[in-house]
Amino acid sequence: MVGVMEDKTVGYINGINGSVITINGSPDFKMREMVIVGNSKLIGEVIAIRGEDVIAQVYEITTGLKLNEPVIGTKKPLSVTLGPGIIGNIFDGIQRPLEKIRDLSGAYINRGLTVDRLDTDKKWDIEIKVKKGDYLTGGSVIGEIQESEAVIHKVMVPPFVEGEVIKLKESGSYTINEVLAVLKDKRHENEIRMLQEWPVREARPYKDRQTPKQPLITGQRVFDTMFPIAKGGTGAIPGGFGTGKTMTQHQFAKWSDADIIVYIGCGERGNEITEVLEDFPELIDPKTKRPLMERTILIANTSNMPVAAREASIYTGTTLAEYYRDMGYHVAIMADSTSRWAEALREISGRLEEMPAEEGFPAYLSSRLSEFYERAGFVTNLNESEGSLTVIGAVSPQGSDFSEPVTMNTKRFVRCFWALDKQLAYERHYPAVNWSNSYSEYIDELALYYKNNVAPDFMEKRTMVSALLQEESKLMEIVKLIGSDILPDEQKLVLESCKVLRQGFLQQNAFHEDDTYVPIKKQYLMMDLILKMHEKAKTLVAKGIPVSVIRKTEVFNDLIKMKYSIDNTHLEKFKELETSIFNKLNELSMKYER
Amino acid sequence: MKLEYMGLNEINGPLVVLDGIKGAANEEIVEITSNGKKRLGKIVQIKEDAVIIQVFEGTSDLSLTNTTTKFTGYPMMMPLSEEILGRILNGTGKPIDGLGEVYAEDKRDINGMPLNPASRKYPRNYIQTGISSIDGLTTLIRGQKLPIFSGNGLPHNKLAAQIVRQAKISGENFAVVFIAMGVQYDVAEYFKQSFQESGVLEKVVMFLNLANDPVVERIITPRCGLTVAEYLAFEMNMHVLVIMTDMTSYSEALREISSSKNEIPSRKGFPGYLYSDLASLYERAGMLKDREGSITQIPILTMPNDDITHPVPDLTAYITEGQIVLGRELHQRGVYPPVTILPSLSRLMKDGIGEGFTRNDHPDLANQLFASYAKVQEIRALASVIGEDELSEIDKNYMRFGKHFEDYFIAQDHDEERDIEQTLDLGWTLLGLLPKGELDRLNAGLIEEHYKEVDERSIQVKGF
């Protein structure tokens, strides 16, 4: 039954177990080869070869597949199609455009649909940037396309291809399949199109990796000021249900200062993807003043879509992101949630009857996680441009237990850890980032940036805030036992100032027009003013003025409300507020001296 | 041509194995006949020429020789038409009300197909249930999946029945699909009566898999029900409310089958795909861009040992758009409905309340009530250590607020219907027990407009 037909490997289904099938009949299947399964032409991928048996995972629902239906090998690994038309689009886990699928099969996703991943009819206006006779290498930009108002798409020579330009089209309108240029090297001639393909499981190459030095500004105070992430960095947001993981990811996708956002909805709710689809075209990016959708790519494998495609969705998204990084963009990936991806690994591993490690997860869970997070980085591209890929993964620990395998293993490979806290969420304190369990390892690398671009003493102030909050949590232990009335006034002041920090600074209202995104300069001014007030109030307390009296001046409340009372464009009002607060405190102080 | 096979090769719990089968399709439905009794089963795995079949009605009385098996060539289909309204069916979708077969205008695979997120419409319209704790703090949105997390002995059924009775789902064009999985006869009967009393029985489709019905059947009961719901919502343009009870029994059935298949378990013996499996049910709620209808789901689950970190509630809450948590402490204090506010949440409420939906002060007011009530819990913990007398004056205010909030806002009669205005006004009145300075989630404008200081007595006298 060995068959090589028209240069294709053909085998037959010999077993079906959920999304995993066994194929028999050909020794020519390769590991990680993409296969077309059965009469309904489902897409699958070879994941193991055991003697005669070739095992493949199928990216679609396997209901109705029959024994002995043919399986055709494509001789190619599972790849994505790269070219203009990706931005603003929504794809499933194996890069099939969901809007095209809707036109073909209505509200539900049918099986075995063949759709072009990118529009092959659309003509794009390209401006050619090279001339005949130029010698080009992998990554060289041969032309530019205005893909969306916010993004210029650079058509690049694929990695590992080089040669002298012997044929070249002029600037003009072409489809993605038309040959734009022909490069001749020593051995062959290579045709260059707008479109190129790349295997999803392989990281796209770059020239050099750099230490990340710039922060990814998200406009969220607890992140930018307290636990910043660098462009090209890695971060994880673990949190039980209802703690606001998705909310936080959405805020990042909306407001972070990356050029391009790849949002991977991996095994999460369908309505959340729909929300992004409905909201993002209407929200305006503060940087480019264009709708956010013009810089966003969505990958959606919702929880009811086939589980094998969930496993692939993370890689699909990462590869698309790397492609834009290669053009010299700062790209950020939001993966919500990596736990669902890990569960997909577990499910497939279970069906392969592999020996499980912790809680049924496969032993290679940690290596897969590290592979994924290591695709992040701030790099010099093959074409000498600088680009970065920031990876932010949500983690959904079972039973809110941070010691479960996915959280534990993720913690080993990320450098920012933003632990979301159930108690804070109950108090509706959002973002519910717990300031004692969270950390960022980028503080040192980013210190210089903050010093030069925001304020010279930014990091000192940040440390003071952190120390104050630390002191509060110690005091709270006592308060829980004996109440706050017994504390001496200096300590009561710490509690009051920390209340201001918590409610006025750390807490941020995503639904408020100004507070949803706060420029870093304003973040600094807010932090600075709270600390100044605290120092001043300390001198009052030292004079014997009780905290309860200071509270009556309303200075604490003024500070809590400053996030609303001072809008993002009128930062000079901080001076006024400072004067008013100091006047109130000085007045009080004078009254007591008399 | 339909082939029949004699005998079986292996029987193991709910699973049977048949060798020498050609051309069997994955998830195809088979009919197994023994001693004149017909049972349905589904192919769950194919291994070379052996197929593993999960028998819905259980395998007792089957032997290796006394059966014949027929392959139907199709996955499980559910007959559909508008006439299904008012009918009572068993766990596999067969009528048990003695009114004959359901006339089928259409037949659909009960497994459904995943909804394309690009076809969905984001739900934004709220449903008024007349229950303050839900309308005010965990607002139910049309097209949402909002489960009730309960425990044995708590009044979740009463609450669900009250929601069905009072929910203004929108005039005539609504239907209720009631799906019972492993519940007692009395519970099913209670719902039936309550539907009857509120005069909606002819708008209800009931699927009953009772506690003494075959366990494996439970796996298909919700799928039959949701297929009907999808038909009514997206073909007949109705607003469908689906009640599914009890999801814990469903998950246990899944565990039972998984362990007979020798699968590697994850937590507490549940299979690793419990999340995906539950999602394939819950994600069938929602709305579509080009259709009028909607599916709103209220799954009910009893948390074993009241443990919210148990895999079933835990995974459910990761899929559903929030949860309404019932608590034993409130119940024992005689508060009905005993909704434990703090862990309860409605994820979709942020886009379905406020100006143009309920009232402009709703979002901030809800936020303030949550925050203040969270503070009450802290102070109660403190009071239990140092005694109530030692509390500061402000803390004593919180204690009073907490008590009255539970007694007047959360608690209401099981036939009491409060409209949204009443609920919100009640919230403001209760906040009057706290000094103005404590209201840090509300802006000055709202406080100016709505806040009025009250003393304890006036609330008690008013009596609501």
PDB file of N, CA, C and O in Angstrom, chain A residues 14-16 62 64-65 67 98 102 107-109 242 267 269-271 274-275 278 303 340 346 397-399 428 479 481 503 507 511, chain B residues 25-26 46 48 113-114 116 118-119 122 124 266-267 275 279 283 314 317-321 344 347 350 370 382 385-386 440-441:
ATOM      1  N   ASN A  14      -5.955   4.740  10.261  1.00  0.00           N
ATOM      2  CA  ASN A  14      -5.939   3.430  10.880  1.00  0.00           C
ATOM      3  C   ASN A  14      -6.492   3.477  12.299  1.00  0.00           C
ATOM      4  O   ASN A  14      -6.718   2.455  12.924  1.00  0.00           O
ATOM      5  N   GLY A  15      -6.686   4.657  12.819  1.00  0.00           N
ATOM      6  CA  GLY A  15      -7.228   4.788  14.162  1.00  0.00           C
ATOM      7  C   GLY A  15      -7.618   6.234  14.422  1.00  0.00           C
ATOM      8  O   GLY A  15      -7.004   7.145  13.877  1.00  0.00           O
ATOM      9  N   ILE A  16      -8.671   6.429  15.221  1.00  0.00           N
ATOM     10  CA  ILE A  16      -9.108   7.789  15.536  1.00  0.00           C
ATOM     11  C   ILE A  16      -9.352   7.870  17.034  1.00  0.00           C
ATOM     12  O   ILE A  16     -10.053   7.038  17.604  1.00  0.00           O
ATOM     13  N   THR A  62     -13.162  15.970  14.379  1.00  0.00           N
ATOM     14  CA  THR A  62     -12.967  14.726  13.636  1.00  0.00           C
ATOM     15  C   THR A  62     -14.246  13.901  13.525  1.00  0.00           C
ATOM     16  O   THR A  62     -14.196  12.778  13.045  1.00  0.00           O
ATOM     17  N   GLY A  64     -17.195  12.005  12.177  1.00  0.00           N
ATOM     18  CA  GLY A  64     -17.521  11.557  10.830  1.00  0.00           C
ATOM     19  C   GLY A  64     -16.343  11.040  10.024  1.00  0.00           C
ATOM     20  O   GLY A  64     -16.531  10.492   8.950  1.00  0.00           O
ATOM     21  N   LEU A  65     -15.129  11.201  10.534  1.00  0.00           N
ATOM     22  CA  LEU A  65     -13.981  10.607   9.837  1.00  0.00           C
ATOM     23  C   LEU A  65     -14.111   9.096   9.881  1.00  0.00           C
ATOM     24  O   LEU A  65     -14.570   8.536  10.866  1.00  0.00           O
ATOM     25  N   LEU A  67     -12.416   5.073   9.056  1.00  0.00           N
ATOM     26  CA  LEU A  67     -11.230   4.252   8.876  1.00  0.00           C
ATOM     27  C   LEU A  67     -10.936   4.138   7.385  1.00  0.00           C
ATOM     28  O   LEU A  67     -11.851   4.076   6.571  1.00  0.00           O
ATOM     29  N   LEU A  98     -11.253  34.357   9.697  1.00  0.00           N
ATOM     30  CA  LEU A  98     -12.588  33.993  10.188  1.00  0.00           C
ATOM     31  C   LEU A  98     -13.694  34.741   9.456  1.00  0.00           C
ATOM     32  O   LEU A  98     -14.813  34.252   9.343  1.00  0.00           O
ATOM     33  N   ARG A 102     -16.789  32.983   7.593  1.00  0.00           N
ATOM     34  CA  ARG A 102     -18.184  33.352   7.827  1.00  0.00           C
ATOM     35  C   ARG A 102     -18.916  33.507   6.493  1.00  0.00           C
ATOM     36  O   ARG A 102     -20.035  33.037   6.324  1.00  0.00           O
ATOM     37  N   ALA A 107     -22.772  31.327  10.291  1.00  0.00           N
ATOM     38  CA  ALA A 107     -22.431  31.628  11.674  1.00  0.00           C
ATOM     39  C   ALA A 107     -21.538  30.573  12.318  1.00  0.00           C
ATOM     40  O   ALA A 107     -20.789  30.858  13.239  1.00  0.00           O
ATOM     41  N   TYR A 108     -21.625  29.338  11.830  1.00  0.00           N
ATOM     42  CA  TYR A 108     -20.831  28.279  12.433  1.00  0.00           C
ATOM     43  C   TYR A 108     -19.628  27.958  11.561  1.00  0.00           C
ATOM     44  O   TYR A 108     -19.649  28.178  10.349  1.00  0.00           O
ATOM     45  N   ILE A 109     -18.592  27.430  12.194  1.00  0.00           N
ATOM     46  CA  ILE A 109     -17.395  27.088  11.442  1.00  0.00           C
ATOM     47  C   ILE A 109     -17.499  25.633  10.995  1.00  0.00           C
ATOM     48  O   ILE A 109     -17.438  24.723  11.821  1.00  0.00           O
ATOM     49  N   GLY A 242     -12.013  35.876  37.315  1.00  0.00           N
ATOM     50  CA  GLY A 242     -12.598  37.099  37.852  1.00  0.00           C
ATOM     51  C   GLY A 242     -11.602  38.103  38.403  1.00  0.00           C
ATOM     52  O   GLY A 242     -11.987  39.128  38.930  1.00  0.00           O
ATOM     53  N   GLY A 267      -8.226  29.611  23.568  1.00  0.00           N
ATOM     54  CA  GLY A 267      -9.096  28.827  24.442  1.00  0.00           C
ATOM     55  C   GLY A 267      -9.902  29.674  25.409  1.00  0.00           C
ATOM     56  O   GLY A 267     -10.220  29.230  26.496  1.00  0.00           O
ATOM     57  N   ARG A 269     -13.103  32.960  25.884  1.00  0.00           N
ATOM     58  CA  ARG A 269     -14.499  33.151  25.520  1.00  0.00           C
ATOM     59  C   ARG A 269     -14.678  33.807  24.148  1.00  0.00           C
ATOM     60  O   ARG A 269     -13.969  34.735  23.806  1.00  0.00           O
ATOM     61  N   GLY A 270     -15.674  33.326  23.426  1.00  0.00           N
ATOM     62  CA  GLY A 270     -15.979  33.896  22.123  1.00  0.00           C
ATOM     63  C   GLY A 270     -16.366  35.360  22.216  1.00  0.00           C
ATOM     64  O   GLY A 270     -15.954  36.191  21.412  1.00  0.00           O
ATOM     65  N   ASN A 271     -17.141  35.695  23.251  1.00  0.00           N
ATOM     66  CA  ASN A 271     -17.613  37.076  23.373  1.00  0.00           C
ATOM     67  C   ASN A 271     -16.473  38.058  23.602  1.00  0.00           C
ATOM     68  O   ASN A 271     -16.585  39.223  23.255  1.00  0.00           O
ATOM     69  N   THR A 274     -15.207  38.929  20.272  1.00  0.00           N
ATOM     70  CA  THR A 274     -16.191  39.789  19.623  1.00  0.00           C
ATOM     71  C   THR A 274     -16.099  41.207  20.177  1.00  0.00           C
ATOM     72  O   THR A 274     -16.214  42.182  19.439  1.00  0.00           O
ATOM     73  N   GLU A 275     -15.863  41.297  21.477  1.00  0.00           N
ATOM     74  CA  GLU A 275     -15.737  42.612  22.105  1.00  0.00           C
ATOM     75  C   GLU A 275     -14.580  43.390  21.465  1.00  0.00           C
ATOM     76  O   GLU A 275     -14.722  44.556  21.112  1.00  0.00           O
ATOM     77  N   GLU A 278     -15.521  44.517  18.059  1.00  0.00           N
ATOM     78  CA  GLU A 278     -16.461  45.629  18.002  1.00  0.00           C
ATOM     79  C   GLU A 278     -15.855  46.931  18.525  1.00  0.00           C
ATOM     80  O   GLU A 278     -16.164  48.004  18.027  1.00  0.00           O
ATOM     81  N   SER A 303     -12.702  28.703  23.231  1.00  0.00           N
ATOM     82  CA  SER A 303     -12.641  27.450  23.983  1.00  0.00           C
ATOM     83  C   SER A 303     -13.431  26.326  23.329  1.00  0.00           C
ATOM     84  O   SER A 303     -13.209  25.169  23.642  1.00  0.00           O
ATOM     85  N   ARG A 340      -4.580  27.476  28.774  1.00  0.00           N
ATOM     86  CA  ARG A 340      -5.426  26.694  27.847  1.00  0.00           C
ATOM     87  C   ARG A 340      -4.560  26.020  26.809  1.00  0.00           C
ATOM     88  O   ARG A 340      -4.853  24.929  26.339  1.00  0.00           O
ATOM     89  N   ARG A 346      -1.593  18.938  27.095  1.00  0.00           N
ATOM     90  CA  ARG A 346      -1.888  17.814  27.967  1.00  0.00           C
ATOM     91  C   ARG A 346      -2.877  16.846  27.318  1.00  0.00           C
ATOM     92  O   ARG A 346      -2.706  15.641  27.381  1.00  0.00           O
ATOM     93  N   PRO A 397      -4.378  29.844  36.695  1.00  0.00           N
ATOM     94  CA  PRO A 397      -4.068  28.714  37.574  1.00  0.00           C
ATOM     95  C   PRO A 397      -5.341  28.046  38.077  1.00  0.00           C
ATOM     96  O   PRO A 397      -6.281  28.725  38.492  1.00  0.00           O
ATOM     97  N   GLN A 398      -5.357  26.733  38.033  1.00  0.00           N
ATOM     98  CA  GLN A 398      -6.525  26.001  38.529  1.00  0.00           C
ATOM     99  C   GLN A 398      -6.681  26.240  40.017  1.00  0.00           C
ATOM    100  O   GLN A 398      -5.709  26.172  40.753  1.00  0.00           O
ATOM    101  N   GLY A 399      -7.904  26.549  40.401  1.00  0.00           N
ATOM    102  CA  GLY A 399      -8.177  26.766  41.814  1.00  0.00           C
ATOM    103  C   GLY A 399      -7.381  27.924  42.393  1.00  0.00           C
ATOM    104  O   GLY A 399      -7.121  27.961  43.589  1.00  0.00           O
ATOM    105  N   ARG A 428     -13.013  45.140  44.287  1.00  0.00           N
ATOM    106  CA  ARG A 428     -13.102  45.852  43.007  1.00  0.00           C
ATOM    107  C   ARG A 428     -11.948  46.842  42.889  1.00  0.00           C
ATOM    108  O   ARG A 428     -12.114  47.951  42.402  1.00  0.00           O
ATOM    109  N   VAL A 479      -2.983  45.644  62.668  1.00  0.00           N
ATOM    110  CA  VAL A 479      -4.329  46.208  62.659  1.00  0.00           C
ATOM    111  C   VAL A 479      -5.376  45.100  62.676  1.00  0.00           C
ATOM    112  O   VAL A 479      -6.409  45.201  63.328  1.00  0.00           O
ATOM    113  N   LEU A 481      -5.304  42.469  64.139  1.00  0.00           N
ATOM    114  CA  LEU A 481      -5.451  41.883  65.468  1.00  0.00           C
ATOM    115  C   LEU A 481      -6.016  42.857  66.492  1.00  0.00           C
ATOM    116  O   LEU A 481      -6.806  42.480  67.344  1.00  0.00           O
ATOM    117  N   GLN A 503      -5.692  53.796  46.536  1.00  0.00           N
ATOM    118  CA  GLN A 503      -6.911  54.205  45.829  1.00  0.00           C
ATOM    119  C   GLN A 503      -6.650  55.270  44.779  1.00  0.00           C
ATOM    120  O   GLN A 503      -7.303  55.313  43.752  1.00  0.00           O
ATOM    121  N   GLN A 507      -4.862  51.921  41.991  1.00  0.00           N
ATOM    122  CA  GLN A 507      -6.141  51.604  41.401  1.00  0.00           C
ATOM    123  C   GLN A 507      -6.365  52.491  40.175  1.00  0.00           C
ATOM    124  O   GLN A 507      -6.100  53.674  40.226  1.00  0.00           O
ATOM    125  N   PHE A 511     -12.662  52.397  32.763  1.00  0.00           N
ATOM    126  CA  PHE A 511     -13.836  52.903  32.060  1.00  0.00           C
ATOM    127  C   PHE A 511     -13.901  54.420  32.070  1.00  0.00           C
ATOM    128  O   PHE A 511     -14.820  55.004  31.541  1.00  0.00           O
TER     129      PHE A 511
ATOM    130  N   ALA B  25     -17.543   5.431  11.293  1.00  0.00           N
ATOM    131  CA  ALA B  25     -17.135   6.832  11.341  1.00  0.00           C
ATOM    132  C   ALA B  25     -17.021   7.287  12.786  1.00  0.00           C
ATOM    133  O   ALA B  25     -17.774   6.846  13.650  1.00  0.00           O
ATOM    134  N   ASN B  26     -16.078   8.195  13.038  1.00  0.00           N
ATOM    135  CA  ASN B  26     -15.873   8.711  14.387  1.00  0.00           C
ATOM    136  C   ASN B  26     -17.132   9.441  14.864  1.00  0.00           C
ATOM    137  O   ASN B  26     -17.728  10.198  14.114  1.00  0.00           O
ATOM    138  N   ILE B  46     -11.590   4.753  17.485  1.00  0.00           N
ATOM    139  CA  ILE B  46     -11.422   3.701  16.482  1.00  0.00           C
ATOM    140  C   ILE B  46      -9.956   3.317  16.491  1.00  0.00           C
ATOM    141  O   ILE B  46      -9.084   4.186  16.445  1.00  0.00           O
ATOM    142  N   GLU B  48      -7.508   0.602  14.624  1.00  0.00           N
ATOM    143  CA  GLU B  48      -7.438  -0.381  13.553  1.00  0.00           C
ATOM    144  C   GLU B  48      -8.847  -0.828  13.228  1.00  0.00           C
ATOM    145  O   GLU B  48      -9.663   0.000  12.869  1.00  0.00           O
ATOM    146  N   MET B 113     -21.703  23.072  15.989  1.00  0.00           N
ATOM    147  CA  MET B 113     -20.435  23.484  15.398  1.00  0.00           C
ATOM    148  C   MET B 113     -20.002  24.728  16.155  1.00  0.00           C
ATOM    149  O   MET B 113     -20.838  25.479  16.626  1.00  0.00           O
ATOM    150  N   PRO B 114     -18.697  24.962  16.271  1.00  0.00           N
ATOM    151  CA  PRO B 114     -18.290  26.171  16.995  1.00  0.00           C
ATOM    152  C   PRO B 114     -18.778  27.440  16.306  1.00  0.00           C
ATOM    153  O   PRO B 114     -18.694  27.556  15.088  1.00  0.00           O
ATOM    154  N   ASN B 116     -18.558  31.048  15.022  1.00  0.00           N
ATOM    155  CA  ASN B 116     -17.461  31.891  14.552  1.00  0.00           C
ATOM    156  C   ASN B 116     -17.472  33.212  15.332  1.00  0.00           C
ATOM    157  O   ASN B 116     -18.471  33.912  15.328  1.00  0.00           O
ATOM    158  N   ALA B 118     -16.339  35.896  14.644  1.00  0.00           N
ATOM    159  CA  ALA B 118     -16.595  37.029  13.757  1.00  0.00           C
ATOM    160  C   ALA B 118     -18.081  37.161  13.416  1.00  0.00           C
ATOM    161  O   ALA B 118     -18.501  38.168  12.862  1.00  0.00           O
ATOM    162  N   SER B 119     -18.877  36.135  13.747  1.00  0.00           N
ATOM    163  CA  SER B 119     -20.315  36.225  13.488  1.00  0.00           C
ATOM    164  C   SER B 119     -21.097  36.631  14.723  1.00  0.00           C
ATOM    165  O   SER B 119     -22.282  36.922  14.650  1.00  0.00           O
ATOM    166  N   TYR B 122     -21.785  41.196  20.250  1.00  0.00           N
ATOM    167  CA  TYR B 122     -21.454  41.345  21.669  1.00  0.00           C
ATOM    168  C   TYR B 122     -22.714  41.705  22.452  1.00  0.00           C
ATOM    169  O   TYR B 122     -23.400  42.667  22.107  1.00  0.00           O
ATOM    170  N   ARG B 124     -25.277  43.285  24.866  1.00  0.00           N
ATOM    171  CA  ARG B 124     -25.274  44.570  25.577  1.00  0.00           C
ATOM    172  C   ARG B 124     -26.596  44.914  26.247  1.00  0.00           C
ATOM    173  O   ARG B 124     -26.724  45.975  26.843  1.00  0.00           O
ATOM    174  N   SER B 266      -6.571  14.320  35.320  1.00  0.00           N
ATOM    175  CA  SER B 266      -5.850  15.477  35.864  1.00  0.00           C
ATOM    176  C   SER B 266      -6.320  15.681  37.295  1.00  0.00           C
ATOM    177  O   SER B 266      -6.189  14.786  38.098  1.00  0.00           O
ATOM    178  N   ARG B 267      -6.931  16.821  37.638  1.00  0.00           N
ATOM    179  CA  ARG B 267      -7.253  17.023  39.054  1.00  0.00           C
ATOM    180  C   ARG B 267      -8.477  16.238  39.499  1.00  0.00           C
ATOM    181  O   ARG B 267      -9.471  16.191  38.799  1.00  0.00           O
ATOM    182  N   TYR B 275     -12.233  21.046  30.744  1.00  0.00           N
ATOM    183  CA  TYR B 275     -12.402  22.446  30.352  1.00  0.00           C
ATOM    184  C   TYR B 275     -12.988  22.549  28.944  1.00  0.00           C
ATOM    185  O   TYR B 275     -13.983  23.228  28.725  1.00  0.00           O
ATOM    186  N   ALA B 279     -16.655  23.860  27.895  1.00  0.00           N
ATOM    187  CA  ALA B 279     -16.725  25.006  26.987  1.00  0.00           C
ATOM    188  C   ALA B 279     -17.604  24.703  25.789  1.00  0.00           C
ATOM    189  O   ALA B 279     -18.309  25.578  25.287  1.00  0.00           O
ATOM    190  N   GLU B 283     -20.201  27.667  25.589  1.00  0.00           N
ATOM    191  CA  GLU B 283     -19.970  28.607  24.490  1.00  0.00           C
ATOM    192  C   GLU B 283     -21.114  28.615  23.479  1.00  0.00           C
ATOM    193  O   GLU B 283     -21.095  29.356  22.515  1.00  0.00           O
ATOM    194  N   ASP B 314     -14.449  25.749  39.320  1.00  0.00           N
ATOM    195  CA  ASP B 314     -13.261  26.498  38.911  1.00  0.00           C
ATOM    196  C   ASP B 314     -13.219  26.635  37.389  1.00  0.00           C
ATOM    197  O   ASP B 314     -13.122  27.733  36.848  1.00  0.00           O
ATOM    198  N   ALA B 317     -16.107  28.734  35.907  1.00  0.00           N
ATOM    199  CA  ALA B 317     -15.973  30.181  36.029  1.00  0.00           C
ATOM    200  C   ALA B 317     -14.938  30.739  35.061  1.00  0.00           C
ATOM    201  O   ALA B 317     -14.995  31.910  34.703  1.00  0.00           O
ATOM    202  N   TYR B 318     -14.000  29.891  34.619  1.00  0.00           N
ATOM    203  CA  TYR B 318     -13.042  30.355  33.615  1.00  0.00           C
ATOM    204  C   TYR B 318     -13.704  30.469  32.237  1.00  0.00           C
ATOM    205  O   TYR B 318     -13.166  31.097  31.345  1.00  0.00           O
ATOM    206  N   ILE B 319     -14.843  29.789  32.056  1.00  0.00           N
ATOM    207  CA  ILE B 319     -15.489  29.822  30.740  1.00  0.00           C
ATOM    208  C   ILE B 319     -16.668  30.795  30.731  1.00  0.00           C
ATOM    209  O   ILE B 319     -16.865  31.535  29.784  1.00  0.00           O
ATOM    210  N   THR B 320     -17.456  30.763  31.809  1.00  0.00           N
ATOM    211  CA  THR B 320     -18.670  31.562  31.817  1.00  0.00           C
ATOM    212  C   THR B 320     -18.351  33.036  32.045  1.00  0.00           C
ATOM    213  O   THR B 320     -17.247  33.379  32.442  1.00  0.00           O
ATOM    214  N   GLU B 321     -19.337  33.864  31.790  1.00  0.00           N
ATOM    215  CA  GLU B 321     -19.117  35.296  31.927  1.00  0.00           C
ATOM    216  C   GLU B 321     -19.547  35.758  33.311  1.00  0.00           C
ATOM    217  O   GLU B 321     -20.448  36.581  33.446  1.00  0.00           O
ATOM    218  N   SER B 344     -19.162  37.034  43.643  1.00  0.00           N
ATOM    219  CA  SER B 344     -20.078  37.042  42.506  1.00  0.00           C
ATOM    220  C   SER B 344     -19.673  38.133  41.528  1.00  0.00           C
ATOM    221  O   SER B 344     -19.114  39.152  41.916  1.00  0.00           O
ATOM    222  N   ARG B 347     -19.408  39.531  34.105  1.00  0.00           N
ATOM    223  CA  ARG B 347     -18.386  40.156  33.268  1.00  0.00           C
ATOM    224  C   ARG B 347     -18.961  41.055  32.200  1.00  0.00           C
ATOM    225  O   ARG B 347     -18.288  41.945  31.715  1.00  0.00           O
ATOM    226  N   LYS B 350     -20.495  45.470  32.521  1.00  0.00           N
ATOM    227  CA  LYS B 350     -19.861  46.764  32.274  1.00  0.00           C
ATOM    228  C   LYS B 350     -20.373  47.434  30.994  1.00  0.00           C
ATOM    229  O   LYS B 350     -20.399  48.645  30.894  1.00  0.00           O
ATOM    230  N   PHE B 370     -19.867  47.284  46.330  1.00  0.00           N
ATOM    231  CA  PHE B 370     -18.888  46.198  46.452  1.00  0.00           C
ATOM    232  C   PHE B 370     -17.760  46.597  47.396  1.00  0.00           C
ATOM    233  O   PHE B 370     -17.396  45.855  48.305  1.00  0.00           O
ATOM    234  N   LEU B 382     -12.154  41.924  62.238  1.00  0.00           N
ATOM    235  CA  LEU B 382     -11.523  42.629  63.341  1.00  0.00           C
ATOM    236  C   LEU B 382     -12.399  42.551  64.587  1.00  0.00           C
ATOM    237  O   LEU B 382     -11.927  42.266  65.691  1.00  0.00           O
ATOM    238  N   VAL B 385     -12.213  39.655  66.742  1.00  0.00           N
ATOM    239  CA  VAL B 385     -11.030  39.549  67.596  1.00  0.00           C
ATOM    240  C   VAL B 385     -11.131  40.490  68.788  1.00  0.00           C
ATOM    241  O   VAL B 385     -10.961  40.094  69.931  1.00  0.00           O
ATOM    242  N   ILE B 386     -11.431  41.766  68.501  1.00  0.00           N
ATOM    243  CA  ILE B 386     -11.362  42.735  69.594  1.00  0.00           C
ATOM    244  C   ILE B 386     -12.727  43.055  70.195  1.00  0.00           C
ATOM    245  O   ILE B 386     -12.827  43.810  71.152  1.00  0.00           O
ATOM    246  N   ASP B 440     -15.543  56.547  48.302  1.00  0.00           N
ATOM    247  CA  ASP B 440     -14.428  56.943  47.440  1.00  0.00           C
ATOM    248  C   ASP B 440     -14.574  56.489  45.989  1.00  0.00           C
ATOM    249  O   ASP B 440     -13.753  56.798  45.161  1.00  0.00           O
ATOM    250  N   ARG B 441     -15.614  55.733  45.686  1.00  0.00           N
ATOM    251  CA  ARG B 441     -15.771  55.290  44.296  1.00  0.00           C
ATOM    252  C   ARG B 441     -16.772  56.147  43.525  1.00  0.00           C
ATOM    253  O   ARG B 441     -17.072  55.889  42.393  1.00  0.00           O
TER     254      ARG B 441
END
